[in-house]
């Protein structure tokens, strides 16, 4: 009687299994996939389907993948290609490297700074198949080759009286002398030859409206004399705006505080300060923060016209100037729900290669978006969001952004 038991148990198990199949129709209730494979049903005609981990193949993932390309010997997303055995070559595969990488196994990140592409004292940052130059003002452009240092016309008159305004004006000599903003021109001559703020103005400023968006790389300041006494601005801040309503202060290069520029130490010497990074604005304001006797100022602006040509450069999705952390999305899709097959937002780089080579949304809906943070340089937009409205199959995207960063 002892021998009948296992047989009966097996029969029950068999019955149980077929019952399960009838009720649930799910072959994956028991994972048939070996070596950590993931079992799926409802794919093609087969009762179940295994997604095998790297290095395994076969219907239930029990076979080891063979060949020199498994596992992939190429680094940095290089593509392994088999070479037909002709007897005269010693390798049976080659690695096709993505841009910016070389070496037999794509193991070398090419130093794109090697040729020293940054001119005029710019510092070079090595990227994937590209580089970025950090230019010292007044130099601009991809390789710091543009010299943005034209005197914009406070002294020369290209900036008209009507373009100048101020928070307040000082009236001297029984109210007959108006030290108005239209007088704040570098090297202006005469008895009344500068702008002076009212003695009662607790936060004075003077503004120039450039009438169009321009690049500003620096400012020259100068004091003046009133009744023989030197008056000047010893320290000041600079703010700028595109619309004349919302102003942004120039920040310190090292910490997130308003930058205080060193002003004048006498009434006549010109003091020059450069903006790093350069400002892109239509309106610029000088805010005196420390004055000798009174806030009296003559000044000139240094800059140049916007150069449209430079504003169509790739902003760094492909070259990785934009880091993975700067790219976010509303959701991500995982092939068969497997973590290793996640279509991450940072896969949305142009020309990204590999099996999962783009960002894909979890659901196809108009609320899905991809977001990218741009840099700390003042910008029209620091965040760019792409909202798919129509798509083929899944919402899947690779992207590059064109523009300029100053
Ligand atoms: Ca590189």
mmCIF file of C-alpha atoms and ligand atoms in Angstrom:
data_model
loop_
_atom_site.group_PDB
_atom_site.id
_atom_site.type_symbol
_atom_site.label_atom_id
_atom_site.label_comp_id
_atom_site.label_asym_id
_atom_site.label_seq_id
_atom_site.Cartn_x
_atom_site.Cartn_y
_atom_site.Cartn_z
ATOM 1 C CA UNK A 1 0.000 0.000 0.000
ATOM 2 C CA UNK A 2 2.976 2.269 0.596
ATOM 3 C CA UNK A 3 3.804 2.402 -3.100
ATOM 4 C CA UNK A 4 0.344 3.724 -4.087
ATOM 5 C CA UNK A 5 0.690 6.965 -2.127
ATOM 6 C CA UNK A 6 3.124 8.904 -4.299
ATOM 7 C CA UNK A 7 1.116 7.910 -7.343
ATOM 8 C CA UNK A 8 -2.085 9.204 -5.799
ATOM 9 C CA UNK A 9 -0.360 12.396 -4.783
ATOM 10 C CA UNK A 10 0.864 12.850 -8.319
ATOM 11 C CA UNK A 11 -2.635 12.302 -9.646
ATOM 12 C CA UNK A 12 -4.028 14.953 -7.300
ATOM 13 C CA UNK A 13 -1.313 17.330 -8.356
ATOM 14 C CA UNK A 14 -2.163 16.640 -11.989
ATOM 15 C CA UNK A 15 -5.822 17.279 -11.346
ATOM 16 C CA UNK A 16 -4.999 20.407 -9.421
ATOM 17 C CA UNK A 17 -2.864 21.704 -12.280
ATOM 18 C CA UNK A 18 -5.488 21.136 -14.962
ATOM 19 C CA UNK A 19 -8.135 22.681 -12.703
ATOM 20 C CA UNK A 20 -5.881 25.685 -12.310
ATOM 21 C CA UNK A 21 -5.443 25.932 -16.070
ATOM 22 C CA UNK A 22 -9.162 25.759 -16.666
ATOM 23 C CA UNK A 23 -9.935 28.379 -14.024
ATOM 24 C CA UNK A 24 -7.053 30.801 -14.448
ATOM 25 C CA UNK A 25 -5.544 29.724 -17.754
ATOM 26 C CA UNK A 26 -2.223 30.867 -16.377
ATOM 27 C CA UNK A 27 0.844 28.779 -17.080
ATOM 28 C CA UNK A 28 2.943 31.240 -15.132
ATOM 29 C CA UNK A 29 1.275 30.391 -11.811
ATOM 30 C CA UNK A 30 4.350 28.204 -11.539
ATOM 31 C CA UNK A 31 7.384 29.961 -12.994
ATOM 32 C CA UNK A 32 8.656 27.739 -15.785
ATOM 33 C CA UNK A 33 11.520 30.078 -16.548
ATOM 34 C CA UNK A 34 14.909 29.195 -15.157
ATOM 35 C CA UNK A 35 17.914 31.288 -14.198
ATOM 36 C CA UNK A 36 15.755 34.161 -13.000
ATOM 37 C CA UNK A 37 13.699 34.464 -16.186
ATOM 38 C CA UNK A 38 10.356 36.214 -16.084
ATOM 39 C CA UNK A 39 7.284 34.188 -17.094
ATOM 40 C CA UNK A 40 4.579 35.780 -19.231
ATOM 41 C CA UNK A 41 1.407 34.500 -20.819
ATOM 42 C CA UNK A 42 -0.651 35.740 -23.700
ATOM 43 C CA UNK A 43 2.289 36.279 -26.054
ATOM 44 C CA UNK A 44 1.856 34.665 -29.485
ATOM 45 C CA UNK A 45 0.494 31.104 -29.576
ATOM 46 C CA UNK A 46 2.813 29.687 -26.923
ATOM 47 C CA UNK A 47 1.284 28.857 -23.520
ATOM 48 C CA UNK A 48 3.983 30.854 -21.808
ATOM 49 C CA UNK A 49 6.915 33.041 -22.739
ATOM 50 C CA UNK A 50 10.163 33.652 -20.876
ATOM 51 C CA UNK A 51 12.050 36.934 -20.779
ATOM 52 C CA UNK A 52 15.563 35.703 -20.103
ATOM 53 C CA UNK A 53 18.184 37.665 -18.189
ATOM 54 C CA UNK A 54 21.400 38.712 -19.946
ATOM 55 C CA UNK A 55 23.396 35.663 -21.046
ATOM 56 C CA UNK A 56 20.538 33.146 -21.173
ATOM 57 C CA UNK A 57 18.374 32.002 -24.061
ATOM 58 C CA UNK A 58 15.981 29.138 -24.826
ATOM 59 C CA UNK A 59 12.316 28.606 -24.274
ATOM 60 C CA UNK A 60 12.770 28.413 -20.488
ATOM 61 C CA UNK A 61 16.084 30.311 -20.239
ATOM 62 C CA UNK A 62 18.078 27.132 -19.554
ATOM 63 C CA UNK A 63 20.637 27.651 -22.326
ATOM 64 C CA UNK A 64 23.674 29.847 -22.001
ATOM 65 C CA UNK A 65 24.006 32.395 -24.756
ATOM 66 C CA UNK A 66 27.009 31.634 -26.895
ATOM 67 C CA UNK A 67 29.237 33.769 -29.063
ATOM 68 C CA UNK A 68 31.724 36.566 -28.493
ATOM 69 C CA UNK A 69 29.011 39.233 -28.256
ATOM 70 C CA UNK A 70 27.372 37.599 -25.215
ATOM 71 C CA UNK A 71 27.833 39.104 -22.831
ATOM 72 C CA UNK A 72 28.502 42.372 -24.650
ATOM 73 C CA UNK A 73 32.242 43.077 -24.477
ATOM 74 C CA UNK A 74 31.742 46.658 -25.664
ATOM 75 C CA UNK A 75 31.649 49.377 -23.024
ATOM 76 C CA UNK A 76 29.669 52.615 -22.976
ATOM 77 C CA UNK A 77 26.741 51.286 -24.968
ATOM 78 C CA UNK A 78 28.953 50.167 -27.850
ATOM 79 C CA UNK A 79 27.328 47.810 -30.324
ATOM 80 C CA UNK A 80 28.960 44.391 -30.713
ATOM 81 C CA UNK A 81 29.023 43.157 -34.299
ATOM 82 C CA UNK A 82 30.082 39.666 -35.323
ATOM 83 C CA UNK A 83 32.793 39.397 -37.954
ATOM 84 C CA UNK A 84 32.517 36.433 -40.380
ATOM 85 C CA UNK A 85 35.411 34.077 -39.792
ATOM 86 C CA UNK A 86 37.668 34.437 -42.833
ATOM 87 C CA UNK A 87 40.802 32.999 -41.257
ATOM 88 C CA UNK A 88 42.776 36.189 -41.759
ATOM 89 C CA UNK A 89 41.333 38.172 -38.863
ATOM 90 C CA UNK A 90 42.102 37.528 -35.239
ATOM 91 C CA UNK A 91 38.959 38.966 -33.729
ATOM 92 C CA UNK A 92 35.509 37.591 -34.320
ATOM 93 C CA UNK A 93 33.700 40.748 -33.298
ATOM 94 C CA UNK A 94 34.128 44.496 -33.494
ATOM 95 C CA UNK A 95 32.708 47.188 -31.241
ATOM 96 C CA UNK A 96 30.882 50.031 -32.941
ATOM 97 C CA UNK A 97 31.408 52.923 -30.541
ATOM 98 C CA UNK A 98 28.960 55.745 -29.899
ATOM 99 C CA UNK A 99 30.139 59.295 -30.552
ATOM 100 C CA UNK A 100 32.789 60.416 -28.118
ATOM 101 C CA UNK A 101 34.195 56.971 -27.357
ATOM 102 C CA UNK A 102 36.989 54.982 -28.943
ATOM 103 C CA UNK A 103 39.242 52.009 -28.246
ATOM 104 C CA UNK A 104 38.756 48.351 -29.199
ATOM 105 C CA UNK A 105 36.015 48.049 -26.570
ATOM 106 C CA UNK A 106 34.841 51.687 -26.604
ATOM 107 C CA UNK A 107 36.511 51.982 -23.228
ATOM 108 C CA UNK A 108 38.015 55.419 -23.862
ATOM 109 C CA UNK A 109 35.977 58.585 -23.427
ATOM 110 C CA UNK A 110 37.684 60.701 -26.061
ATOM 111 C CA UNK A 111 39.033 63.930 -24.651
ATOM 112 C CA UNK A 112 37.195 66.441 -26.804
ATOM 113 C CA UNK A 113 39.169 69.188 -25.086
ATOM 114 C CA UNK A 114 42.451 67.777 -26.387
ATOM 115 C CA UNK A 115 42.612 70.196 -29.313
ATOM 116 C CA UNK A 116 42.079 73.110 -26.862
ATOM 117 C CA UNK A 117 39.008 74.455 -28.666
ATOM 118 C CA UNK A 118 38.247 77.256 -26.180
ATOM 119 C CA UNK A 119 39.778 80.569 -27.174
ATOM 120 C CA UNK A 120 40.457 83.717 -25.156
ATOM 121 C CA UNK A 121 40.988 82.046 -21.807
ATOM 122 C CA UNK A 122 37.843 79.912 -21.870
ATOM 123 C CA UNK A 123 37.909 76.708 -19.812
ATOM 124 C CA UNK A 124 36.976 73.466 -21.564
ATOM 125 C CA UNK A 125 34.587 70.783 -20.255
ATOM 126 C CA UNK A 126 34.878 67.347 -21.894
ATOM 127 C CA UNK A 127 31.536 65.800 -22.928
ATOM 128 C CA UNK A 128 30.393 62.811 -24.986
ATOM 129 C CA UNK A 129 31.532 63.618 -28.507
ATOM 130 C CA UNK A 130 31.458 67.297 -27.718
ATOM 131 C CA UNK A 131 32.841 69.947 -25.374
ATOM 132 C CA UNK A 132 31.621 73.084 -23.651
ATOM 133 C CA UNK A 133 33.601 76.278 -23.131
ATOM 134 C CA UNK A 134 33.110 78.486 -20.080
ATOM 135 C CA UNK A 135 33.985 81.893 -21.463
ATOM 136 C CA UNK A 136 35.198 84.848 -19.431
ATOM 137 C CA UNK A 137 33.357 88.090 -20.265
ATOM 138 C CA UNK A 138 33.365 89.772 -22.730
ATOM 139 C CA UNK A 139 33.877 86.605 -24.781
ATOM 140 C CA UNK A 140 30.943 84.501 -25.976
ATOM 141 C CA UNK A 141 30.085 81.658 -28.299
ATOM 142 C CA UNK A 142 30.825 77.982 -28.641
ATOM 143 C CA UNK A 143 34.590 78.544 -28.559
ATOM 144 C CA UNK A 144 34.624 81.995 -26.834
ATOM 145 C CA UNK A 145 35.522 83.478 -30.211
ATOM 146 C CA UNK A 146 32.933 86.297 -30.144
ATOM 147 C CA UNK A 147 34.197 89.491 -28.503
ATOM 148 C CA UNK A 148 31.091 91.158 -27.066
ATOM 149 C CA UNK A 149 32.612 94.497 -26.094
ATOM 150 C CA UNK A 150 30.953 97.433 -27.829
ATOM 151 C CA UNK A 151 30.246 100.650 -25.892
ATOM 152 C CA UNK A 152 26.460 100.758 -26.088
ATOM 153 C CA UNK A 153 26.028 104.519 -26.192
ATOM 154 C CA UNK A 154 25.647 106.241 -22.838
ATOM 155 C CA UNK A 155 28.580 108.476 -23.730
ATOM 156 C CA UNK A 156 28.116 108.309 -27.496
ATOM 157 C CA UNK A 157 24.401 109.069 -27.390
ATOM 158 C CA UNK A 158 23.055 105.910 -29.044
ATOM 159 C CA UNK A 159 21.083 105.445 -25.827
ATOM 160 C CA UNK A 160 18.665 108.410 -25.813
ATOM 161 C CA UNK A 161 17.486 110.461 -22.804
ATOM 162 C CA UNK A 162 14.054 108.837 -23.069
ATOM 163 C CA UNK A 163 15.606 105.411 -22.517
ATOM 164 C CA UNK A 164 16.913 106.434 -19.079
ATOM 165 C CA UNK A 165 14.903 106.545 -15.870
ATOM 166 C CA UNK A 166 15.533 106.408 -12.135
ATOM 167 C CA UNK A 167 13.841 105.687 -8.817
ATOM 168 C CA UNK A 168 14.312 109.322 -7.768
ATOM 169 C CA UNK A 169 16.122 112.533 -8.704
ATOM 170 C CA UNK A 170 18.029 115.057 -6.588
ATOM 171 C CA UNK A 171 17.182 118.747 -7.082
ATOM 172 C CA UNK A 172 19.989 121.107 -6.036
ATOM 173 C CA UNK A 173 20.394 124.859 -5.689
ATOM 174 C CA UNK A 174 16.889 125.726 -4.430
ATOM 175 C CA UNK A 175 15.412 123.050 -6.667
ATOM 176 C CA UNK A 176 16.722 124.566 -9.877
ATOM 177 C CA UNK A 177 19.395 121.980 -10.652
ATOM 178 C CA UNK A 178 17.964 118.650 -11.766
ATOM 179 C CA UNK A 179 20.450 115.770 -11.463
ATOM 180 C CA UNK A 180 18.370 113.568 -13.738
ATOM 181 C CA UNK A 181 19.104 110.084 -15.102
ATOM 182 C CA UNK A 182 19.549 111.458 -18.646
ATOM 183 C CA UNK A 183 22.755 113.117 -17.375
ATOM 184 C CA UNK A 184 24.344 109.880 -16.151
ATOM 185 C CA UNK A 185 26.606 109.601 -19.200
ATOM 186 C CA UNK A 186 30.246 108.643 -18.860
ATOM 187 C CA UNK A 187 32.515 111.701 -19.086
ATOM 188 C CA UNK A 188 29.531 114.087 -19.127
ATOM 189 C CA UNK A 189 30.725 117.672 -18.580
ATOM 190 C CA UNK A 190 29.176 120.776 -16.996
ATOM 191 C CA UNK A 191 28.100 121.988 -13.582
ATOM 192 C CA UNK A 192 25.223 119.522 -13.433
ATOM 193 C CA UNK A 193 26.683 116.477 -15.183
ATOM 194 C CA UNK A 194 25.448 113.259 -13.524
ATOM 195 C CA UNK A 195 22.491 111.471 -11.962
ATOM 196 C CA UNK A 196 22.025 111.819 -8.204
ATOM 197 C CA UNK A 197 19.269 110.059 -6.297
ATOM 198 C CA UNK A 198 17.092 111.890 -3.787
ATOM 199 C CA UNK A 199 18.473 112.030 -0.232
ATOM 200 C CA UNK A 200 15.233 110.384 0.904
ATOM 201 C CA UNK A 201 15.470 107.435 -1.491
ATOM 202 C CA UNK A 202 16.239 104.342 0.593
ATOM 203 C CA UNK A 203 16.827 102.005 -2.370
ATOM 204 C CA UNK A 204 17.820 104.070 -5.383
ATOM 205 C CA UNK A 205 18.314 102.753 -8.899
ATOM 206 C CA UNK A 206 18.938 104.021 -12.403
ATOM 207 C CA UNK A 207 17.679 102.158 -15.450
ATOM 208 C CA UNK A 208 18.498 101.928 -19.140
ATOM 209 C CA UNK A 209 15.927 100.520 -21.547
ATOM 210 C CA UNK A 210 17.879 99.188 -24.526
ATOM 211 C CA UNK A 211 14.656 98.888 -26.589
ATOM 212 C CA UNK A 212 15.542 95.329 -27.618
ATOM 213 C CA UNK A 213 17.156 92.297 -26.135
ATOM 214 C CA UNK A 214 20.925 92.637 -26.004
ATOM 215 C CA UNK A 215 23.917 90.955 -24.479
ATOM 216 C CA UNK A 216 25.599 92.892 -21.713
ATOM 217 C CA UNK A 217 29.091 91.956 -20.628
ATOM 218 C CA UNK A 218 30.130 94.838 -18.404
ATOM 219 C CA UNK A 219 29.642 98.331 -17.024
ATOM 220 C CA UNK A 220 31.942 101.338 -16.498
ATOM 221 C CA UNK A 221 31.078 103.695 -13.626
ATOM 222 C CA UNK A 222 32.259 107.162 -12.690
ATOM 223 C CA UNK A 223 31.303 109.707 -10.004
ATOM 224 C CA UNK A 224 31.028 113.492 -10.276
ATOM 225 C CA UNK A 225 31.514 116.690 -8.265
ATOM 226 C CA UNK A 226 28.724 118.784 -6.827
ATOM 227 C CA UNK A 227 29.664 122.246 -5.610
ATOM 228 C CA UNK A 228 33.301 121.095 -5.726
ATOM 229 C CA UNK A 229 32.657 118.060 -3.505
ATOM 230 C CA UNK A 230 33.312 114.551 -4.888
ATOM 231 C CA UNK A 231 30.294 112.231 -4.854
ATOM 232 C CA UNK A 232 30.281 108.679 -6.112
ATOM 233 C CA UNK A 233 28.872 105.174 -5.788
ATOM 234 C CA UNK A 234 31.304 103.006 -3.813
ATOM 235 C CA UNK A 235 29.456 99.711 -4.311
ATOM 236 C CA UNK A 236 26.430 98.657 -6.318
ATOM 237 C CA UNK A 237 24.318 95.743 -7.494
ATOM 238 C CA UNK A 238 23.090 95.103 -11.026
ATOM 239 C CA UNK A 239 19.644 93.841 -11.981
ATOM 240 C CA UNK A 240 18.215 93.079 -15.401
ATOM 241 C CA UNK A 241 14.893 92.317 -17.030
ATOM 242 C CA UNK A 242 13.346 91.288 -20.314
ATOM 243 C CA UNK A 243 9.983 92.983 -19.716
ATOM 244 C CA UNK A 244 10.842 95.927 -17.427
ATOM 245 C CA UNK A 245 8.702 94.521 -14.610
ATOM 246 C CA UNK A 246 10.458 91.463 -13.233
ATOM 247 C CA UNK A 247 14.092 92.093 -12.416
ATOM 248 C CA UNK A 248 16.819 89.588 -11.554
ATOM 249 C CA UNK A 249 19.959 90.543 -9.670
ATOM 250 C CA UNK A 250 23.363 89.420 -10.881
ATOM 251 C CA UNK A 251 24.527 86.643 -8.611
ATOM 252 C CA UNK A 252 27.877 86.003 -7.039
ATOM 253 C CA UNK A 253 29.859 83.448 -9.031
ATOM 254 C CA UNK A 254 30.506 81.240 -6.000
ATOM 255 C CA UNK A 255 27.469 81.572 -3.746
ATOM 256 C CA UNK A 256 23.782 82.205 -4.328
ATOM 257 C CA UNK A 257 23.738 85.837 -3.180
ATOM 258 C CA UNK A 258 23.396 89.120 -5.066
ATOM 259 C CA UNK A 259 26.760 90.186 -6.368
ATOM 260 C CA UNK A 260 28.059 93.491 -5.000
ATOM 261 C CA UNK A 261 30.318 95.228 -7.515
ATOM 262 C CA UNK A 262 33.196 97.461 -6.440
ATOM 263 C CA UNK A 263 32.385 101.009 -7.507
ATOM 264 C CA UNK A 264 34.367 104.219 -7.510
ATOM 265 C CA UNK A 265 36.881 105.656 -5.069
ATOM 266 C CA UNK A 266 36.926 109.197 -6.449
ATOM 267 C CA UNK A 267 34.766 111.442 -8.636
ATOM 268 C CA UNK A 268 36.577 111.043 -11.970
ATOM 269 C CA UNK A 269 38.286 107.667 -12.392
ATOM 270 C CA UNK A 270 36.442 105.086 -14.477
ATOM 271 C CA UNK A 271 35.879 101.728 -12.828
ATOM 272 C CA UNK A 272 35.072 98.749 -15.056
ATOM 273 C CA UNK A 273 33.288 95.571 -13.939
ATOM 274 C CA UNK A 274 32.503 92.598 -16.158
ATOM 275 C CA UNK A 275 29.393 90.383 -15.888
ATOM 276 C CA UNK A 276 30.169 86.679 -15.548
ATOM 277 C CA UNK A 277 28.130 85.140 -17.046
ATOM 278 C CA UNK A 278 27.015 87.840 -19.491
ATOM 279 C CA UNK A 279 23.492 89.219 -19.163
ATOM 280 C CA UNK A 280 20.826 88.900 -21.826
ATOM 281 C CA UNK A 281 18.263 91.630 -21.234
ATOM 282 C CA UNK A 282 16.429 94.662 -22.559
ATOM 283 C CA UNK A 283 16.409 96.536 -19.239
ATOM 284 C CA UNK A 284 19.344 96.985 -16.906
ATOM 285 C CA UNK A 285 19.394 98.688 -13.508
ATOM 286 C CA UNK A 286 22.244 99.814 -11.318
ATOM 287 C CA UNK A 287 21.369 99.782 -7.615
ATOM 288 C CA UNK A 288 23.854 101.818 -5.507
ATOM 289 C CA UNK A 289 24.340 100.141 -2.125
ATOM 290 C CA UNK A 290 27.093 102.370 -0.711
ATOM 291 C CA UNK A 291 27.671 105.999 -1.665
ATOM 292 C CA UNK A 292 30.115 108.746 -0.816
ATOM 293 C CA UNK A 293 28.068 111.878 0.216
ATOM 294 C CA UNK A 294 25.334 111.074 -2.294
ATOM 295 C CA UNK A 295 24.580 108.419 -4.919
ATOM 296 C CA UNK A 296 25.972 110.248 -7.937
ATOM 297 C CA UNK A 297 26.738 108.337 -11.089
ATOM 298 C CA UNK A 298 27.900 108.524 -14.674
ATOM 299 C CA UNK A 299 28.183 105.210 -16.524
ATOM 300 C CA UNK A 300 28.619 103.309 -19.774
ATOM 301 C CA UNK A 301 27.395 99.846 -20.765
ATOM 302 C CA UNK A 302 29.509 97.223 -22.547
ATOM 303 C CA UNK A 303 27.865 94.551 -24.691
ATOM 304 C CA UNK A 304 26.749 93.640 -28.178
ATOM 305 C CA UNK A 305 23.741 92.829 -30.323
ATOM 306 C CA UNK A 306 22.239 89.365 -30.054
ATOM 307 C CA UNK A 307 23.826 87.051 -32.584
ATOM 308 C CA UNK A 308 21.094 84.853 -34.032
ATOM 309 C CA UNK A 309 23.518 82.458 -35.642
ATOM 310 C CA UNK A 310 24.923 81.187 -32.386
ATOM 311 C CA UNK A 311 21.454 80.480 -31.025
ATOM 312 C CA UNK A 312 20.943 77.183 -32.849
ATOM 313 C CA UNK A 313 23.497 74.994 -31.145
ATOM 314 C CA UNK A 314 22.595 71.607 -29.633
ATOM 315 C CA UNK A 315 22.151 72.257 -25.927
ATOM 316 C CA UNK A 316 23.580 68.953 -24.791
ATOM 317 C CA UNK A 317 21.036 66.131 -24.668
ATOM 318 C CA UNK A 318 23.268 64.020 -26.903
ATOM 319 C CA UNK A 319 26.610 65.259 -25.593
ATOM 320 C CA UNK A 320 25.467 64.861 -21.950
ATOM 321 C CA UNK A 321 26.123 68.479 -21.084
ATOM 322 C CA UNK A 322 22.591 68.100 -19.733
ATOM 323 C CA UNK A 323 23.009 65.493 -16.990
ATOM 324 C CA UNK A 324 20.697 62.535 -16.269
ATOM 325 C CA UNK A 325 19.438 64.279 -13.129
ATOM 326 C CA UNK A 326 18.290 67.224 -15.188
ATOM 327 C CA UNK A 327 15.878 65.087 -17.216
ATOM 328 C CA UNK A 328 12.639 63.987 -15.582
ATOM 329 C CA UNK A 329 9.310 62.663 -16.811
ATOM 330 C CA UNK A 330 5.756 62.162 -15.608
ATOM 331 C CA UNK A 331 6.112 58.379 -15.820
ATOM 332 C CA UNK A 332 8.242 55.636 -17.308
ATOM 333 C CA UNK A 333 7.464 52.424 -19.116
ATOM 334 C CA UNK A 334 9.093 49.095 -18.241
ATOM 335 C CA UNK A 335 9.025 46.349 -20.873
ATOM 336 C CA UNK A 336 6.985 43.551 -19.267
ATOM 337 C CA UNK A 337 7.291 45.493 -16.042
ATOM 338 C CA UNK A 338 10.952 44.530 -15.653
ATOM 339 C CA UNK A 339 13.239 47.031 -13.953
ATOM 340 C CA UNK A 340 16.197 46.181 -16.193
ATOM 341 C CA UNK A 341 14.111 47.095 -19.230
ATOM 342 C CA UNK A 342 13.067 50.546 -18.050
ATOM 343 C CA UNK A 343 12.729 53.296 -20.657
ATOM 344 C CA UNK A 344 14.203 56.044 -18.471
ATOM 345 C CA UNK A 345 13.724 59.784 -19.157
ATOM 346 C CA UNK A 346 17.472 60.198 -19.583
ATOM 347 C CA UNK A 347 17.364 57.642 -22.400
ATOM 348 C CA UNK A 348 15.667 60.354 -24.426
ATOM 349 C CA UNK A 349 18.982 61.443 -25.845
ATOM 350 C CA UNK A 350 19.317 61.791 -29.569
ATOM 351 C CA UNK A 351 21.025 58.777 -31.178
ATOM 352 C CA UNK A 352 20.878 56.797 -27.941
ATOM 353 C CA UNK A 353 21.610 53.169 -28.784
ATOM 354 C CA UNK A 354 20.786 49.861 -27.090
ATOM 355 C CA UNK A 355 17.660 47.780 -26.547
ATOM 356 C CA UNK A 356 15.897 50.411 -24.457
ATOM 357 C CA UNK A 357 17.008 53.527 -26.260
ATOM 358 C CA UNK A 358 14.408 56.203 -25.639
ATOM 359 C CA UNK A 359 12.011 57.470 -23.030
ATOM 360 C CA UNK A 360 8.565 55.873 -23.086
ATOM 361 C CA UNK A 361 5.573 56.902 -21.056
ATOM 362 C CA UNK A 362 3.746 54.386 -18.857
ATOM 363 C CA UNK A 363 0.386 55.202 -20.333
ATOM 364 C CA UNK A 364 -0.485 56.840 -23.598
ATOM 365 C CA UNK A 365 -2.245 59.991 -22.524
ATOM 366 C CA UNK A 366 -2.012 63.678 -23.141
ATOM 367 C CA UNK A 367 -0.871 64.262 -19.569
ATOM 368 C CA UNK A 368 2.450 62.559 -20.187
ATOM 369 C CA UNK A 369 5.439 64.872 -20.333
ATOM 370 C CA UNK A 370 9.210 64.916 -20.381
ATOM 371 C CA UNK A 371 11.099 67.572 -18.515
ATOM 372 C CA UNK A 372 14.631 68.857 -18.739
ATOM 373 C CA UNK A 373 16.359 71.411 -16.539
ATOM 374 C CA UNK A 374 18.599 73.813 -18.332
ATOM 375 C CA UNK A 375 21.536 75.552 -16.714
ATOM 376 C CA UNK A 376 21.944 78.243 -14.112
ATOM 377 C CA UNK A 377 22.702 80.808 -16.770
ATOM 378 C CA UNK A 378 19.803 83.277 -17.063
ATOM 379 C CA UNK A 379 17.525 82.019 -19.774
ATOM 380 C CA UNK A 380 14.167 82.516 -21.386
ATOM 381 C CA UNK A 381 13.249 79.198 -19.916
ATOM 382 C CA UNK A 382 15.132 77.030 -17.507
ATOM 383 C CA UNK A 383 12.609 74.208 -17.855
ATOM 384 C CA UNK A 384 11.440 72.711 -21.083
ATOM 385 C CA UNK A 385 8.507 70.330 -21.089
ATOM 386 C CA UNK A 386 7.418 68.280 -24.075
ATOM 387 C CA UNK A 387 3.750 67.238 -24.016
ATOM 388 C CA UNK A 388 2.907 64.574 -26.580
ATOM 389 C CA UNK A 389 -0.501 65.160 -28.176
ATOM 390 C CA UNK A 390 -0.401 62.491 -30.910
ATOM 391 C CA UNK A 391 1.693 59.354 -31.193
ATOM 392 C CA UNK A 392 2.211 56.058 -32.940
ATOM 393 C CA UNK A 393 1.925 52.980 -30.700
ATOM 394 C CA UNK A 394 3.650 54.127 -27.512
ATOM 395 C CA UNK A 395 4.697 57.652 -26.547
ATOM 396 C CA UNK A 396 8.410 57.204 -27.200
ATOM 397 C CA UNK A 397 10.859 59.999 -27.701
ATOM 398 C CA UNK A 398 14.449 60.978 -28.157
ATOM 399 C CA UNK A 399 15.208 64.643 -28.260
ATOM 400 C CA UNK A 400 17.835 67.328 -28.644
ATOM 401 C CA UNK A 401 17.308 70.985 -27.818
ATOM 402 C CA UNK A 402 18.712 73.765 -29.915
ATOM 403 C CA UNK A 403 19.446 77.213 -28.635
ATOM 404 C CA UNK A 404 22.065 79.229 -26.872
ATOM 405 C CA UNK A 405 22.829 79.701 -23.234
ATOM 406 C CA UNK A 406 23.348 83.418 -22.932
HETATM 407 CA CA1 LIG B 1 34.626 63.198 -24.395
#
